Structures are given as structure tokens and as C-alpha cells.
mmCIF file of C-alpha atoms in Angstrom:
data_model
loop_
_atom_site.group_PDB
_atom_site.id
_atom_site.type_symbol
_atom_site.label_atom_id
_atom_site.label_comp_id
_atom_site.label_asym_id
_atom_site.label_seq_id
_atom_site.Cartn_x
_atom_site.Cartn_y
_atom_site.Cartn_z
ATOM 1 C CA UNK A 1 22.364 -34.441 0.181
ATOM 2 C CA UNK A 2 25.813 -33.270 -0.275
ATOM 3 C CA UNK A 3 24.748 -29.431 0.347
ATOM 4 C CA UNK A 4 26.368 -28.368 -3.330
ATOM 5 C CA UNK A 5 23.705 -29.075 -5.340
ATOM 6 C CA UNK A 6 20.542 -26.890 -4.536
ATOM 7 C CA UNK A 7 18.414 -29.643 -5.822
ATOM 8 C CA UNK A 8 19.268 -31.459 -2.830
ATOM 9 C CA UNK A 9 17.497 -28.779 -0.374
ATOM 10 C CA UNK A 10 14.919 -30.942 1.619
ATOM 11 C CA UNK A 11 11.369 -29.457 1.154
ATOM 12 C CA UNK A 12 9.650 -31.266 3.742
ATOM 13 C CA UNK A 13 6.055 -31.821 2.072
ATOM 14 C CA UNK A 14 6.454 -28.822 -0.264
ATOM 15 C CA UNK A 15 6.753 -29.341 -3.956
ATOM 16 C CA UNK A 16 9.321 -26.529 -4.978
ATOM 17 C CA UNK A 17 8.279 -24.160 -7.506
ATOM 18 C CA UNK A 18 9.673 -21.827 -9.886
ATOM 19 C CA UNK A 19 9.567 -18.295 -9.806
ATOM 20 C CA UNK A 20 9.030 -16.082 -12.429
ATOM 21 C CA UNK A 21 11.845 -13.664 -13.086
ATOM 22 C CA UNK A 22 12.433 -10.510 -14.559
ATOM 23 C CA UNK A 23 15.433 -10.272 -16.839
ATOM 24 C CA UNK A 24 17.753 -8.781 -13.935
ATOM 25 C CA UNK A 25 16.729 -11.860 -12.088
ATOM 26 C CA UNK A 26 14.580 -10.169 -9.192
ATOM 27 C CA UNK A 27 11.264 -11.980 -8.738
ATOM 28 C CA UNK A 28 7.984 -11.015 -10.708
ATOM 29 C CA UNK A 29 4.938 -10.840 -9.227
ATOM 30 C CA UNK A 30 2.888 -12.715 -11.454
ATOM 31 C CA UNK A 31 0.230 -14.590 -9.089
ATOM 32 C CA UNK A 32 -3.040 -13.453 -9.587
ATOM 33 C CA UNK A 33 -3.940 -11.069 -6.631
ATOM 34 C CA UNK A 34 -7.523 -10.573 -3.926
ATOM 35 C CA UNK A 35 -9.057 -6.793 -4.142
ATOM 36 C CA UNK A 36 -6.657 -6.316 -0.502
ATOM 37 C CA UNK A 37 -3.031 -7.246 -2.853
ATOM 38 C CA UNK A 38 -2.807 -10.771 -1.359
ATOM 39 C CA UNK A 39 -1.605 -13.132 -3.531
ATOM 40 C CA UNK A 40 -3.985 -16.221 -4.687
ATOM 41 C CA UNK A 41 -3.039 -19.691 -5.859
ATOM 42 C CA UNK A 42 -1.697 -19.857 -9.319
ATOM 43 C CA UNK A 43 -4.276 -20.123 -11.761
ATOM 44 C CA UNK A 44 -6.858 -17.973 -9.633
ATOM 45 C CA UNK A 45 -8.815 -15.457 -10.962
ATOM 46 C CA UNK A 46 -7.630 -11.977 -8.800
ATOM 47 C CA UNK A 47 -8.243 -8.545 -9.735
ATOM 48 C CA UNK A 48 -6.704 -5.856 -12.615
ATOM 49 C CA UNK A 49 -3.209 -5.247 -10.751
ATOM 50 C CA UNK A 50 -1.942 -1.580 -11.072
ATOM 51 C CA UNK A 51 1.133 -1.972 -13.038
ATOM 52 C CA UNK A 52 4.661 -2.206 -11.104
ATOM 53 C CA UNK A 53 5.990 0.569 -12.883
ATOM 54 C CA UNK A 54 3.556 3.187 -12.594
ATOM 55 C CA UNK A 55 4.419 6.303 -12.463
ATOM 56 C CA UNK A 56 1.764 9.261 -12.827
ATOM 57 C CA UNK A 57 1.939 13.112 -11.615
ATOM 58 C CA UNK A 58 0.182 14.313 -8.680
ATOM 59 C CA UNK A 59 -2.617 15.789 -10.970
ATOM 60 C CA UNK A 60 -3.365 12.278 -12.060
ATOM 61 C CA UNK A 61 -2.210 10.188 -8.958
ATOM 62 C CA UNK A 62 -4.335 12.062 -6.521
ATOM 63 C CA UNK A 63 -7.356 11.083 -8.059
ATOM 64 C CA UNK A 64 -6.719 7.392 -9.690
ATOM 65 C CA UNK A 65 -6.477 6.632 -5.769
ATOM 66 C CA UNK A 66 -9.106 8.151 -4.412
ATOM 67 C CA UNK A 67 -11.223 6.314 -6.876
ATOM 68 C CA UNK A 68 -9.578 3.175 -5.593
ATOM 69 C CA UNK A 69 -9.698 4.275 -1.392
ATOM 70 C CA UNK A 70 -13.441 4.597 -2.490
ATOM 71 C CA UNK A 71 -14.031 1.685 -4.274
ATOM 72 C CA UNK A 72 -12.796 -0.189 -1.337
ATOM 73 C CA UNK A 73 -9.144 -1.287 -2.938
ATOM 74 C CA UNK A 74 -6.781 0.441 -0.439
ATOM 75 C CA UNK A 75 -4.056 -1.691 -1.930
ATOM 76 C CA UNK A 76 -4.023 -0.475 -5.042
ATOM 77 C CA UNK A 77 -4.197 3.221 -3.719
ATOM 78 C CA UNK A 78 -1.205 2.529 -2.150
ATOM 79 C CA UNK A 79 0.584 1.415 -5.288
ATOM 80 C CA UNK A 80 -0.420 4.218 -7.298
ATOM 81 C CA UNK A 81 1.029 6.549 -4.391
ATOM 82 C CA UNK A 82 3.598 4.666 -3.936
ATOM 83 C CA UNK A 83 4.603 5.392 -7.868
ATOM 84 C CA UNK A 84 4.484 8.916 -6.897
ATOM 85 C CA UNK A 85 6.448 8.784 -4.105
ATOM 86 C CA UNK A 86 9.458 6.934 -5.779
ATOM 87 C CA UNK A 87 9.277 9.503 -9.141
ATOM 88 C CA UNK A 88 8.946 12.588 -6.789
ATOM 89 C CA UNK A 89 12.524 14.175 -6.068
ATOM 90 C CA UNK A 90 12.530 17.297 -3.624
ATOM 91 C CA UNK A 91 10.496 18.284 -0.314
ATOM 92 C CA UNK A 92 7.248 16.307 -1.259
ATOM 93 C CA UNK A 93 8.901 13.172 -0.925
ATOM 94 C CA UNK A 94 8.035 12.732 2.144
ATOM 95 C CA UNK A 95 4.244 13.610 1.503
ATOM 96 C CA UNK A 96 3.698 10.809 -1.097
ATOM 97 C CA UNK A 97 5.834 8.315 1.127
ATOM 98 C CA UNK A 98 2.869 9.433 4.118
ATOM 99 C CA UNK A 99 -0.059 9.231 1.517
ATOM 100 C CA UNK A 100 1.331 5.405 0.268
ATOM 101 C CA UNK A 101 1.675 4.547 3.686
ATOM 102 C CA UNK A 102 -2.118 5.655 4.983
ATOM 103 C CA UNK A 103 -3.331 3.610 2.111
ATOM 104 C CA UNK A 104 -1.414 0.326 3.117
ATOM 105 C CA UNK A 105 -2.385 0.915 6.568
ATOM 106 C CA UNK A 106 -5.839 1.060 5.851
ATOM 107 C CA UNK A 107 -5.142 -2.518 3.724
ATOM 108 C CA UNK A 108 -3.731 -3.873 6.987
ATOM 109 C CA UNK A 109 -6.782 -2.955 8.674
ATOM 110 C CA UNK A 110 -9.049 -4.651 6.373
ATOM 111 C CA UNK A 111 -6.829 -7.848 6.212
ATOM 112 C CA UNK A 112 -7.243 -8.138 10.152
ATOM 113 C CA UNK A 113 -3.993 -6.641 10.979
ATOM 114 C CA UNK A 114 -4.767 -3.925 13.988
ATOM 115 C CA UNK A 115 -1.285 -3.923 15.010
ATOM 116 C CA UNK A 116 -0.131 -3.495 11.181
ATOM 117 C CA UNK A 117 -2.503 -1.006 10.592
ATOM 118 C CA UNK A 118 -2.148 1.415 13.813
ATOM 119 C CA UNK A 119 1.878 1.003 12.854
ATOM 120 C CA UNK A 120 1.406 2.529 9.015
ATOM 121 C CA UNK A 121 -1.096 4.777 9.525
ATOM 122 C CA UNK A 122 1.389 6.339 12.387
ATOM 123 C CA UNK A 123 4.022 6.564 9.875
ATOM 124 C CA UNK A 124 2.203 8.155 7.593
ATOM 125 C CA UNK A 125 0.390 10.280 10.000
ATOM 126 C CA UNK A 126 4.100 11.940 10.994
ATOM 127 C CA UNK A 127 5.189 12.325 7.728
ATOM 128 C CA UNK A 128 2.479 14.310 6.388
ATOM 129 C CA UNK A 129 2.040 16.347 9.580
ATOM 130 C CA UNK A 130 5.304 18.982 8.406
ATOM 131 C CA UNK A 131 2.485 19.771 5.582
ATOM 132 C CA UNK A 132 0.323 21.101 7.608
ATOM 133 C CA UNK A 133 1.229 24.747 7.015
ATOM 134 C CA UNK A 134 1.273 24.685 3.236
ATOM 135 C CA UNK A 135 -0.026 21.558 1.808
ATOM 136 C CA UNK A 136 1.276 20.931 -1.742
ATOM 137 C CA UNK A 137 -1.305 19.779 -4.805
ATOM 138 C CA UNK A 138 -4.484 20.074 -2.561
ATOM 139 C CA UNK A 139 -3.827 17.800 -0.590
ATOM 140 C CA UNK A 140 -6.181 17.864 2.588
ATOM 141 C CA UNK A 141 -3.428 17.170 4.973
ATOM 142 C CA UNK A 142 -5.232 18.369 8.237
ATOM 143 C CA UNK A 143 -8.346 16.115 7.167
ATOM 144 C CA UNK A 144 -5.600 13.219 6.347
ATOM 145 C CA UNK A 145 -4.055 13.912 10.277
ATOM 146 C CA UNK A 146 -7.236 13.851 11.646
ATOM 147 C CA UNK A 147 -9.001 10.968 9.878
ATOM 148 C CA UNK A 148 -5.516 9.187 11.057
ATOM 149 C CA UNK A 149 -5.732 10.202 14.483
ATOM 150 C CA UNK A 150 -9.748 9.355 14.453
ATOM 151 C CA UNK A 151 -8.747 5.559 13.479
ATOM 152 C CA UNK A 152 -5.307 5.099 15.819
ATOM 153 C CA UNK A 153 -7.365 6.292 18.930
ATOM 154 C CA UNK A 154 -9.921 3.546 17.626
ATOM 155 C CA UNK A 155 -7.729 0.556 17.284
ATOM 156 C CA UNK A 156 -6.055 1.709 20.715
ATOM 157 C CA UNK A 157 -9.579 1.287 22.450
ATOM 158 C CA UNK A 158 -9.938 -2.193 20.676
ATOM 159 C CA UNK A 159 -12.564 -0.849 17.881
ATOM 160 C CA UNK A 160 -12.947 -3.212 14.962
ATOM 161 C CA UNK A 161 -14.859 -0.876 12.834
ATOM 162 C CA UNK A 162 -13.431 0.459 9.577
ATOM 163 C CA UNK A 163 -13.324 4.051 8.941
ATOM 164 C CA UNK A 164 -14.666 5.527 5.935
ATOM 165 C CA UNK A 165 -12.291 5.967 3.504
ATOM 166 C CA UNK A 166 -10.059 9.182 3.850
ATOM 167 C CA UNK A 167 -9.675 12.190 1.469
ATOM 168 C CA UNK A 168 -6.861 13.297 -0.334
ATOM 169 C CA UNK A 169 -7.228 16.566 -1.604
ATOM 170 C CA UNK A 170 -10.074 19.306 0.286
ATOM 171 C CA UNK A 171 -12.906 20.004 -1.687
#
């Protein structure tokens, strides 16, 4: 092993794999996936991924998650927000970044994470919080604060329950 050639990298026991790419070179996430987003061996049978370049408007995204918060597939909640989130320009940025980031904290919960979990739901607790006042595309921000403040003081006391999912928009 010269060090020049990266066919010479020791891999221990590992077999080294390829990747797939995308056409700009960055990785593609092509393994098959569990309901929580974690990936399976190759050649698994996962679940229908939301596709990586989803982008839908609020009137759409709001509810495409909710049906996936309630059907017990945070992750994919939190891809379809996260869509959202990176199309949206302007003040509700920050709202769609705190509605992607509830959803993955709830997937951290329910992967065992506690200390993941309590971290993103935070996050996404403080961003939404400014909404408070006037919350854009009826979105039930003071239920969202207080379903994330329900579940941090419950992790905090060493609950391992999980919460109900939340609601995005009031009724």
C-alpha cells in the first residue's frame, strides 16, 4: 500500500462497496428504507420512499404529512416538510424548517433516541414559537408548542411513552 492508489485503502473485514451516484457525483440514496427512514441491507424490501425532490405547497404539504404523522411514518412527514421548507422563500421559512424538524424529532423518539429527540423537537419548538401571534396556512402553532413542550417535559422526567401524534393545522 503505497497510499496513491485508493484501491490500496485497508478495509479491515469490510468488503468495499460502490455507491450509487447521481450525475453531479453526490451519493443516491438508493437502499431500500424501514417505515422510521433507516436504511436496510441491499436487496431488502423497505417502504414507498417520498421522493428526494419533492416539492409541494403548503395547501398540499400540510396534509400529505399529517396523513403520514398519523399513519405512524414520522420520517416521511419530515421529508415532505422538509420539501416545503427548502422551496419556501420569505418569513415562513422558518415555520416549515420548525414543522420538518418536530417530525424528525418524533422519528428519533421512535428509533430510541431520547436525547435526539428532546434536541429536534426543541429546535423546532423555538422556531415555530415567533408564529404564535399570526400563524400562517392554519397551522396550529400553539397546539404544535404545546404538544412539544408536553413531550420535552416527558423525556426530561425519563418517560418512554410516545405521544400521540401532533397536529398541524387547528380544526
Amino acid at each position: 500500500m503505497d497510499g496513491d492508489d485508493p484501491s490500496d485503502v485497508d478495509t479491515g473485514n469490510r468488503t468495499p462497496t460502490a455507491r450509487d451516484r447521481l450525475a453531479d457525483g453526490r451519493p443516491q440514496n438508493a437502499r431500500p428504507r424501514d417505515v422510521l427512514g433507516r436504511p436496510l441491507p441491499p436487496g431488502s424490501v423497505g417502504v414507498p420512499r417520498v421522493p428526494d425532490d419533492l416539492q409541494l405547497p403548503p395547501h398540499e404539504s400540510l396534509p400529505l404529512a399529517q396523513r403520514y404523522l398519523d399513519d405512524g411514518m414520522p420520517f416521511h412527514a419530515h421529508d415532505v416538510l422538509e420539501g416545503t421548507w427548502k422551496a419556501t422563500t420569505g418569513d415562513d421559512r422558518e415555520l416549515w424548517q420548525g414543522l420538518a424538524q418536530l417530525a424528525v424529532g418524533l422519528t428519533h423518539l421512535l428509533r430510541g433516541n431520547a436525547a435526539g429527540a428532546v434536541t429536534l423537537i426543541t429546535r423546532g419548538r423555538d422556531r415555530l414559537t415567533p408564529y404564535r401571534a399570526a400563524p400562517p396556512h392554519g397551522v396550529d402553532v400553539v397546539g404544535l408548542v404545546g404538544w412539544a413542550d408536553t413531550v420535552i417535559a416527558a423525556l426530561d422526567h425519563g418517560s418512554s411513552e410516545v405521544p400521540a401524534p401532533p397536529r398541524l393545522t387547528s380544526p
